[in-house]
Amino acid sequence: MRTILLASLTLTLSLGAQGYVNVWTNYLDYAGDDYSCAVGMDGKYNVYVGGRINTGTWDMWTVVKYSSNGATLWMDTIPAQGSSGSNVWGIAVEQDGDAYVTGYTSVGDTIYWLTVKYDPQGNIVWGDTIKNELGRAITLDKDGNVYAAGNGGGYWITIKYDSTGNILWKDSLQMRGYPKGIVLDDSNNLYLTGVLGSYVASDMLTLKYNTERSIVWMDTIDVSDYDNAEDIAVDRWGNLYVTGYVYNSDIAYYDPYTIKYDAAGNVLWIREESSGLGYGVGVDTLGKVYVAGAVFVLSALETRWLFIQYDTSGNLIEMDTLDQGDGSEAWGIDVDQAGNYALTGYALAPGTTAAWCTDLYLKYRDVCIDTCLSPLVISPLYDYTPIVRVHNGSYEITEDFDVNATTDTSGVILYSSTYSIDGSSPGDTVDISLSPWSDIPHEITSARLRFTILHESGYDMVPDNDVMSITLYIRPVIDSAVAYDGTTPGSGIDDDDYVALYFSHPMNQIAMDASSIDSLLSLSGGHTWLDGSGLIGNITWSADGKVLYVFLTTTDSPPTISVGDTITPDDTLMDIYGFSCIDPVVITGSFGPAQGVLCKEGFILEVADINTGRISFIYTVPTDEPYRIILYGVDGRLAEEIKGEGKGTYHKEISHIPPGVYFLRLEQGEGVISRRVILLK
């Protein structure tokens, strides 16, 4: 019976202050004892595990690929045809997902060294077998060549394949024991480590080949009668790290034993911990050393997984038994340059027989939007610069990312800007000012401002804080203040002249009279709306609250208001949403007959601020001369043109144009009216 258990994604830092997340744990359990022996990762944190499973007869070669979230992507098995079974001992993975696996299989009483290349989909690309030998470890160079180490007939054996599986050379060293680890440095010098001797007495052996396959140096460690080297890693400076175990007669058990060599074979440091086994070793770009193995727990008389981390000087950073229960051991580890790692081995959970157990640990990664620093109530008369504070909360990871800001209303994008951040150090907080938003539509009352972090790595552990959506409120403004000559033509201000103030939003229609207008709508230059007797005509709002008509009087003498004056509204003048209109406007038009259009005759363009599907509008032209209506986008491109002649009131619709922000313009003679319009789907 096959059982696969998957621990779901967790954002709890399982290693506390070390800042790692145990992203998932997987168990693979068949009928008998199942052991995973080797592990590797590709550039997308897919994890490849090799070992053996027992379905009740012989052990079976097994390779499994897990996704970065722990899902099984594929599984390949090669059944043994002999009593020695089959097993994977070593695995190496390229960044793009090609996997190279070595171990052995058996036919009858004969063992065969088996090396296989899998593509990212789990298809076998090539395979090679060698009789009476078995593979122990495997590694790759930058040119796609494959190096496998194994043993047979009393020899340590190293084989170099090209990328298509052809053997380029095979080298043998007549020595008892067997290699357990193989690695290349950046100059393609080759290093082996393993067991020299037998199960009765053994030493650790590490050696270096140069590119001509000559042995440069060889070192043995003889601490006790039973000293085993299990794995080897190299850092970017060419230093080597070997882990294994030595026998401790005082406790009648082994101690984990880790050695650091320089490239010349000099021992830089040795670390021996108490009561356990070292099986796998890796190193990151900072020189931190990661060891996987087992620790013997005397109180339980059982082994448990062991994880050790040293700094580059050999100081102990952390030692943890993890949480795989009694009767468990970690047999393999793969560490990437950033210090993320995958562990594999066996555990008794969830049953009583040994089951594969694999963990993926990733450094905590989270770049988050902290807060919006720019104001949330804005004026459409001025450019608006979105400002956001972003924090790099990742552990020991310098992040590159983009921050995008958009504004939209009802799904129509009005603005978009992106800012790139390169090299944000862990713990950095930065305030980002994006490009200004210009041409803010006057008619809209609000817009959604959305900040989004775009990760170049495509990986973030807390995606929920990568997006912030907030509401921007658009203050009302006076789009225009126009002076009109009344029904009685004449130069200067007379008793029926008026000023029309056109607001962008429906207003609260605050009552005004002679006692309040000069404070509510103050004029520049000390001018006043009131005539010489301190009087003013009617002050009325349009039904929709978007136009204020102020009629003037000339009792004794006319008011001093004039075209060109600046009107500054008081902050008590608000739209129906409670936002003050405070931006000044300059009076245009004329109080004399030169304007040529009387209020009662009308020159009118009525259109809703926001239209859906089509733009519908009503317009009135006061004379028989030709007129035209043009619709153009915010980019200035003409979208529609309507021509006509003859005075009257008309209704038109414009459809078959994409959603967006437009300007609708009515022209007749010298008269011009322009309105901004938003078209939704």
Short mmCIF file of C-alpha atoms in Angstrom, two decimals, residues 180-181 226-232 241-247 253-259 271-282 290-296 304-309 329-333:
data_model
loop_
_atom_site.label_atom_id
_atom_site.label_comp_id
_atom_site.label_asym_id
_atom_site.label_seq_id
_atom_site.Cartn_x
_atom_site.Cartn_y
_atom_site.Cartn_z
CA LYS A 180 30.97 8.29 -0.92
CA GLY A 181 31.23 11.86 -2.20
CA TYR A 226 35.85 3.13 12.55
CA ASP A 227 36.10 6.46 10.74
CA ASN A 228 33.81 7.03 7.75
CA ALA A 229 33.63 9.99 5.35
CA GLU A 230 30.17 10.28 3.81
CA ASP A 231 29.97 13.46 1.72
CA ILE A 232 31.98 16.40 0.38
CA TYR A 241 34.10 20.37 3.57
CA VAL A 242 33.94 16.68 4.43
CA THR A 243 31.48 15.17 6.85
CA GLY A 244 31.14 11.71 8.31
CA TYR A 245 31.57 10.11 11.70
CA VAL A 246 34.19 8.61 14.00
CA TYR A 247 33.78 6.00 16.71
CA TYR A 253 28.70 5.07 19.54
CA TYR A 254 29.78 7.49 16.82
CA ASP A 255 30.32 11.25 16.78
CA PRO A 256 29.51 13.51 13.80
CA TYR A 257 32.81 14.71 12.35
CA THR A 258 33.26 17.60 9.91
CA ILE A 259 36.54 18.81 8.38
CA ARG A 271 34.42 19.92 14.43
CA GLU A 272 33.32 16.86 16.37
CA GLU A 273 29.89 16.82 17.95
CA SER A 274 28.60 14.24 20.40
CA SER A 275 26.75 11.03 19.70
CA GLY A 276 25.63 10.98 16.10
CA LEU A 277 26.38 10.49 12.43
CA GLY A 278 27.17 12.94 9.64
CA TYR A 279 25.80 11.85 6.26
CA GLY A 280 25.48 14.91 4.03
CA VAL A 281 27.17 18.30 3.72
CA GLY A 282 26.61 21.48 1.71
CA TYR A 290 25.20 22.64 6.51
CA VAL A 291 25.41 19.06 7.81
CA ALA A 292 22.65 16.44 7.79
CA GLY A 293 22.76 13.22 9.74
CA ALA A 294 21.47 11.52 12.84
CA VAL A 295 21.82 11.99 16.57
CA PHE A 296 21.57 9.15 19.08
CA ARG A 304 16.66 11.19 15.23
CA TRP A 305 17.35 13.53 12.35
CA LEU A 306 20.27 15.88 12.94
CA PHE A 307 20.88 19.24 11.31
CA ILE A 308 24.02 21.27 12.04
CA GLN A 309 25.07 24.67 10.72
CA GLU A 329 17.99 9.54 10.08
CA ALA A 330 18.72 12.26 7.50
CA TRP A 331 20.90 10.77 4.74
CA GLY A 332 21.22 13.57 2.22
CA ILE A 333 21.24 17.35 1.88
#
